[in-house]
Short mmCIF file of N, CA, C and O in Angstrom, two decimals:
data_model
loop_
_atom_site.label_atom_id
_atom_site.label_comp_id
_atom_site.label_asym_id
_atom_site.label_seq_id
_atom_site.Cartn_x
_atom_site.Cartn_y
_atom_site.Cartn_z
N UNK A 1 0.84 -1.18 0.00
CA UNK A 1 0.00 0.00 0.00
C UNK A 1 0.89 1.25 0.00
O UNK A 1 1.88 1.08 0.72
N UNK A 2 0.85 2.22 -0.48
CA UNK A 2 1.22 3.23 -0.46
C UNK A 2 2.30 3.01 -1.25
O UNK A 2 3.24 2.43 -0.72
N UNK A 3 2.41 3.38 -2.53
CA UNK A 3 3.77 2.51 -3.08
C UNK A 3 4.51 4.37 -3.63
O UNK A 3 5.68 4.76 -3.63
N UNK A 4 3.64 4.85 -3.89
CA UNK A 4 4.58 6.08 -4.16
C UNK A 4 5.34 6.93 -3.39
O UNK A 4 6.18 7.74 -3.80
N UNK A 5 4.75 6.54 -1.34
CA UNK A 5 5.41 6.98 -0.79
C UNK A 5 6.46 6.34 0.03
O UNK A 5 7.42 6.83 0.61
N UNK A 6 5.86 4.62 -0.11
CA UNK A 6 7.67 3.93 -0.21
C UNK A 6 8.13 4.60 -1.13
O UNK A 6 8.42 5.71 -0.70
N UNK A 7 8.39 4.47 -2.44
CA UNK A 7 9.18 5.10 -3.41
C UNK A 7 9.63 6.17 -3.03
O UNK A 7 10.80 6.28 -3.38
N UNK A 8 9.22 7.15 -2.40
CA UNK A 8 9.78 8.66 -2.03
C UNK A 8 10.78 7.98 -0.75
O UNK A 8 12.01 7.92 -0.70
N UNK A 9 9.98 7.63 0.01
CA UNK A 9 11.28 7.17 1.00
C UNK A 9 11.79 6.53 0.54
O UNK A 9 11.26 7.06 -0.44
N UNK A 10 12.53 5.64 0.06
CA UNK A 10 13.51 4.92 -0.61
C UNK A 10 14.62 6.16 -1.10
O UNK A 10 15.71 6.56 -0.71
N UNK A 11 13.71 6.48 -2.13
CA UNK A 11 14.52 8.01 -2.58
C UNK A 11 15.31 8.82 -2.08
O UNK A 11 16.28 9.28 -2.68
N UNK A 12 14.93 9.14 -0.68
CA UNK A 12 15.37 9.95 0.00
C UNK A 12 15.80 9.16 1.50
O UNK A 12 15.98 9.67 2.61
N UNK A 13 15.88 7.99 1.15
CA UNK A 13 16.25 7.31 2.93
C UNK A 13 15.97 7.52 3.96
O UNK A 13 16.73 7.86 4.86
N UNK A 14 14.28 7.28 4.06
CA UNK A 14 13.83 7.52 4.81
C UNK A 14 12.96 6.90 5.61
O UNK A 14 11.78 6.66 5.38
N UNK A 15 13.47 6.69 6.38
CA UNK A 15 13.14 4.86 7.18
C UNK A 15 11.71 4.97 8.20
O UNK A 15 11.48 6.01 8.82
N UNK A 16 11.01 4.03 8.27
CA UNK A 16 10.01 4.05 8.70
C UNK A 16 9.96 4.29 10.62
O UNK A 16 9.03 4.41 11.42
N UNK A 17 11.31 4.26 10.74
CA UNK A 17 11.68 4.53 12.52
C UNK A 17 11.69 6.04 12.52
O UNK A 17 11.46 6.64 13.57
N UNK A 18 11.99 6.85 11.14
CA UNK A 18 12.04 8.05 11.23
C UNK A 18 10.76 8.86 11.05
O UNK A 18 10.79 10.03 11.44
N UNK A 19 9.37 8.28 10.38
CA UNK A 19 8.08 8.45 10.17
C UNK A 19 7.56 8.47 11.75
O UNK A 19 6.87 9.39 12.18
N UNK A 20 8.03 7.23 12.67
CA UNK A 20 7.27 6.64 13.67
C UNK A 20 8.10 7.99 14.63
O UNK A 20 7.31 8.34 15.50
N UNK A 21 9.16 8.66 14.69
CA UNK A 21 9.64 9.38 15.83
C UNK A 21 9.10 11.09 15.18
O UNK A 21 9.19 12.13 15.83
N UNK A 22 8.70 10.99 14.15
CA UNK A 22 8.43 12.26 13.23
C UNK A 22 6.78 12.07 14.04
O UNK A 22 6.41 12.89 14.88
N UNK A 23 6.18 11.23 13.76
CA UNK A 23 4.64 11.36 14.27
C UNK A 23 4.40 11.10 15.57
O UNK A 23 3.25 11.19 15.99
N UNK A 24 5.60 10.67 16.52
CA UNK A 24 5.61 10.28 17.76
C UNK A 24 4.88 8.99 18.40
O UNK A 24 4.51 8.85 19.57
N UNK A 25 4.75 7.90 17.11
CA UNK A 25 3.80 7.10 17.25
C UNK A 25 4.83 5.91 17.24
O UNK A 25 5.95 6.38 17.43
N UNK A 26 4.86 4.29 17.05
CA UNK A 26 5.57 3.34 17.22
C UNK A 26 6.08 2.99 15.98
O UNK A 26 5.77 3.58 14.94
N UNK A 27 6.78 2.13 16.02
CA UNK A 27 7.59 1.46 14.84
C UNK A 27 6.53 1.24 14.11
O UNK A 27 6.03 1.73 13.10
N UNK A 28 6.17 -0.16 15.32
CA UNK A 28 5.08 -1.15 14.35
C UNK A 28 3.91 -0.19 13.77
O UNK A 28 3.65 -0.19 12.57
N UNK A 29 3.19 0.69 14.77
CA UNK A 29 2.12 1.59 14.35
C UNK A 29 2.33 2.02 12.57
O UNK A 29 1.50 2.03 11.66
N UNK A 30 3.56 2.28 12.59
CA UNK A 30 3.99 2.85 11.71
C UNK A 30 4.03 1.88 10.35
O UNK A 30 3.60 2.18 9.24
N UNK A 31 4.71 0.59 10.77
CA UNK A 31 4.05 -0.68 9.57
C UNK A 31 2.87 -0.59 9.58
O UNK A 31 2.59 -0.04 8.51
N UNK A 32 1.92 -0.79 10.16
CA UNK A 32 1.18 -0.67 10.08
C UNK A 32 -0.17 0.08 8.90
O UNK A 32 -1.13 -0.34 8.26
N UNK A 33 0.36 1.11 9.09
CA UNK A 33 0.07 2.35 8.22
C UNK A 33 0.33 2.02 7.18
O UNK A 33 -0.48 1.87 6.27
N UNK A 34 1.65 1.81 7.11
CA UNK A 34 2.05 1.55 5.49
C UNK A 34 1.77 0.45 4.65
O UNK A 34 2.00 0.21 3.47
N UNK A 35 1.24 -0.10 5.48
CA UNK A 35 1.01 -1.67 4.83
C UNK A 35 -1.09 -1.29 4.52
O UNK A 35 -1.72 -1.96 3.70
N UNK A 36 -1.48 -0.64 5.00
CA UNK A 36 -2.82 -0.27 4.92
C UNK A 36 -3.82 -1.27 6.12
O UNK A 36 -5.04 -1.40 6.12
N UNK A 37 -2.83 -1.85 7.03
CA UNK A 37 -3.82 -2.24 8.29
C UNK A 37 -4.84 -1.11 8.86
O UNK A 37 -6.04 -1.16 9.12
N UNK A 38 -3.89 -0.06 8.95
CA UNK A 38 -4.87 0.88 9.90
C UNK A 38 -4.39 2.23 8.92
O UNK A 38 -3.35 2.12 8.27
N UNK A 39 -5.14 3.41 8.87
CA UNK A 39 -5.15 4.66 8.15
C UNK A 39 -4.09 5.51 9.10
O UNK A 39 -3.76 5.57 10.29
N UNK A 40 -3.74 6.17 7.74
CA UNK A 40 -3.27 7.93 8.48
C UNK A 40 -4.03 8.11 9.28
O UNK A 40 -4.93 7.31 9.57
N UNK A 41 -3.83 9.31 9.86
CA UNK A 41 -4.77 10.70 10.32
C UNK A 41 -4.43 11.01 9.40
O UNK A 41 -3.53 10.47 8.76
N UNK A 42 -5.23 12.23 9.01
CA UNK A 42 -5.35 13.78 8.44
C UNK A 42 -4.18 14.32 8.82
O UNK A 42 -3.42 14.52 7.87
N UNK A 43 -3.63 14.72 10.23
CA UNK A 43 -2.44 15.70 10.79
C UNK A 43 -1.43 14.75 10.47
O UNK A 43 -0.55 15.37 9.87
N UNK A 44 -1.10 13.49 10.58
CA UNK A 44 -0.09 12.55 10.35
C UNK A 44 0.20 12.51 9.05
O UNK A 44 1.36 12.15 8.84
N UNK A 45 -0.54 12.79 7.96
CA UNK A 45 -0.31 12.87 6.84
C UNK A 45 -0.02 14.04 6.13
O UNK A 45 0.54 14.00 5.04
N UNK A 46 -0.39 15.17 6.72
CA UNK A 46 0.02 16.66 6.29
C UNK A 46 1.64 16.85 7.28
O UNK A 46 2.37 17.73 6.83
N UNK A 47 2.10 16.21 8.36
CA UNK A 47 2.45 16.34 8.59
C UNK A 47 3.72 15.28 7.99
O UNK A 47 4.81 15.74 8.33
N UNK A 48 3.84 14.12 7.25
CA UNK A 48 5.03 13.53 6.76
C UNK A 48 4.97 14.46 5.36
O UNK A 48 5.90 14.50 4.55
N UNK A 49 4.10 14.96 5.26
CA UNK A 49 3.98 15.66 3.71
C UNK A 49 4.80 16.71 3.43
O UNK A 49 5.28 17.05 2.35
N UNK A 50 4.94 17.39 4.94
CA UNK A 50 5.57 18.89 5.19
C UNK A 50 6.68 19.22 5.90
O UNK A 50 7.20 20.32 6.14
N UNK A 51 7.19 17.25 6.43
CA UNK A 51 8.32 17.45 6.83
C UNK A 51 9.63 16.74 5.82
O UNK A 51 10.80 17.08 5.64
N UNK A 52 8.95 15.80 5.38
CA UNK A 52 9.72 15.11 4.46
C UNK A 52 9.47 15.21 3.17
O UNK A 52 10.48 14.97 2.51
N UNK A 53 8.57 15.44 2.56
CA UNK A 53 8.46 15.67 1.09
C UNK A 53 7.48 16.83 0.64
O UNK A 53 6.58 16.57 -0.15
N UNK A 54 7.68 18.22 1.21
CA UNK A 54 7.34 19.19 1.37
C UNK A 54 7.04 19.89 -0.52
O UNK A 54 6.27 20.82 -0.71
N UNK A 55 7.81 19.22 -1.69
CA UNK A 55 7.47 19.40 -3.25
C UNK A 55 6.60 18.63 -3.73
O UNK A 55 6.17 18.73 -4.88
N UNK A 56 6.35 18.03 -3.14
CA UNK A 56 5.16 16.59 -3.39
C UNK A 56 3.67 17.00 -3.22
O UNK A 56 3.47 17.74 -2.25
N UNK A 57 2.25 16.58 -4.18
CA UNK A 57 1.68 16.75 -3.67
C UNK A 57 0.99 15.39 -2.69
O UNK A 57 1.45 14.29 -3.00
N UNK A 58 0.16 15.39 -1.80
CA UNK A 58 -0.36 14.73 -0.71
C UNK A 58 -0.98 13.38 -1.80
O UNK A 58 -0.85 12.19 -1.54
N UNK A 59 -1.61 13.90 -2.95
CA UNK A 59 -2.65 13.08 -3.63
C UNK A 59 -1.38 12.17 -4.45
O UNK A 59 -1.67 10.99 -4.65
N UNK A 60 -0.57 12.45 -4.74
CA UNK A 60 0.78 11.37 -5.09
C UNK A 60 1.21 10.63 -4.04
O UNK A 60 1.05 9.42 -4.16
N UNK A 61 1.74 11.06 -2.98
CA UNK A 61 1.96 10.40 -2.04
C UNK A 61 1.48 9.46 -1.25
O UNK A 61 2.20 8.69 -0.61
N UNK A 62 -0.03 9.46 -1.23
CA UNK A 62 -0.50 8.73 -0.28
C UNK A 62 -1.67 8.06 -1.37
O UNK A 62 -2.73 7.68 -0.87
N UNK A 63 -1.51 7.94 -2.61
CA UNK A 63 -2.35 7.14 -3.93
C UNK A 63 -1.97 5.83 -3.01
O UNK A 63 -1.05 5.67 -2.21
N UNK A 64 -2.92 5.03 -3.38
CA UNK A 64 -2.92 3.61 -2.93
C UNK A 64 -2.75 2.67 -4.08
O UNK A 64 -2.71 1.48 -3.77
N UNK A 65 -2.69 2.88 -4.90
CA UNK A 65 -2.68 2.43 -6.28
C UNK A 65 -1.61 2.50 -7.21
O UNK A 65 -1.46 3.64 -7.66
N UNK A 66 -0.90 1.76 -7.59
CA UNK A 66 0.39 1.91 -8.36
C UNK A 66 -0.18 1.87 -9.92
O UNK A 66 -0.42 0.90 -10.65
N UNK A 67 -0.31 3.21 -10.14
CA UNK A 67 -0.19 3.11 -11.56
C UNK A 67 0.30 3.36 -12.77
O UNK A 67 0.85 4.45 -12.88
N UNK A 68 0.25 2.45 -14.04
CA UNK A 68 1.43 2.41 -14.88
C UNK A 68 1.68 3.16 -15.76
O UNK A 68 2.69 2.93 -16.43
N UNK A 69 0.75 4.48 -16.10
CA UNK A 69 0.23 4.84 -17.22
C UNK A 69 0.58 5.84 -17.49
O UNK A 69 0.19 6.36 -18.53
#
C-alpha cells in the first residue's frame, strides 16, 4: 500500500523509525500504516507531507494504487 510513498522514502532514505519518531507514534504503528492495516490521520499525513516531502503533492503520495500509465 502506499507505493509512491515507499518510493519517495527509498529516494530519500527515509526509514520508517524516522516516520514513527516524526509522528511520535511506534515502529510497528507505523508498519502498520504503510502496509494499509490501519489509516493515516489527516495531521499525520500533512504532517510527513511537510516534513519530508514538502514538493510533493499529498494526492501522489498517499495514492494507494500503483499506476502504470
Amino acid at each position: 500500500m502506499y507505493p509512491n510513498l515507499r518510493a519517495e522514502m527509498a529516494r530519500n532514505n527515509i526509514k520508517a523509525a524516522r516516520l514513527a519518531e516524526l509522528l511520535e507514534i511506534s515502529y510497528d504503528t507505523v508498519i502498520n500504516k504503510l502496509n494499509g492495516k490501519t489509516d493515516f490521520t489527516r495531521s499525520e499525513i500533512f504532517k510527513i507531507r511537510d516534513n519530508c516531502f514538502p514538493n510533493l503533492k499529498l494526492e501522489y503520495l498517499f495514492d494507494t494504487e500503483n499506476k502504470t500509465t
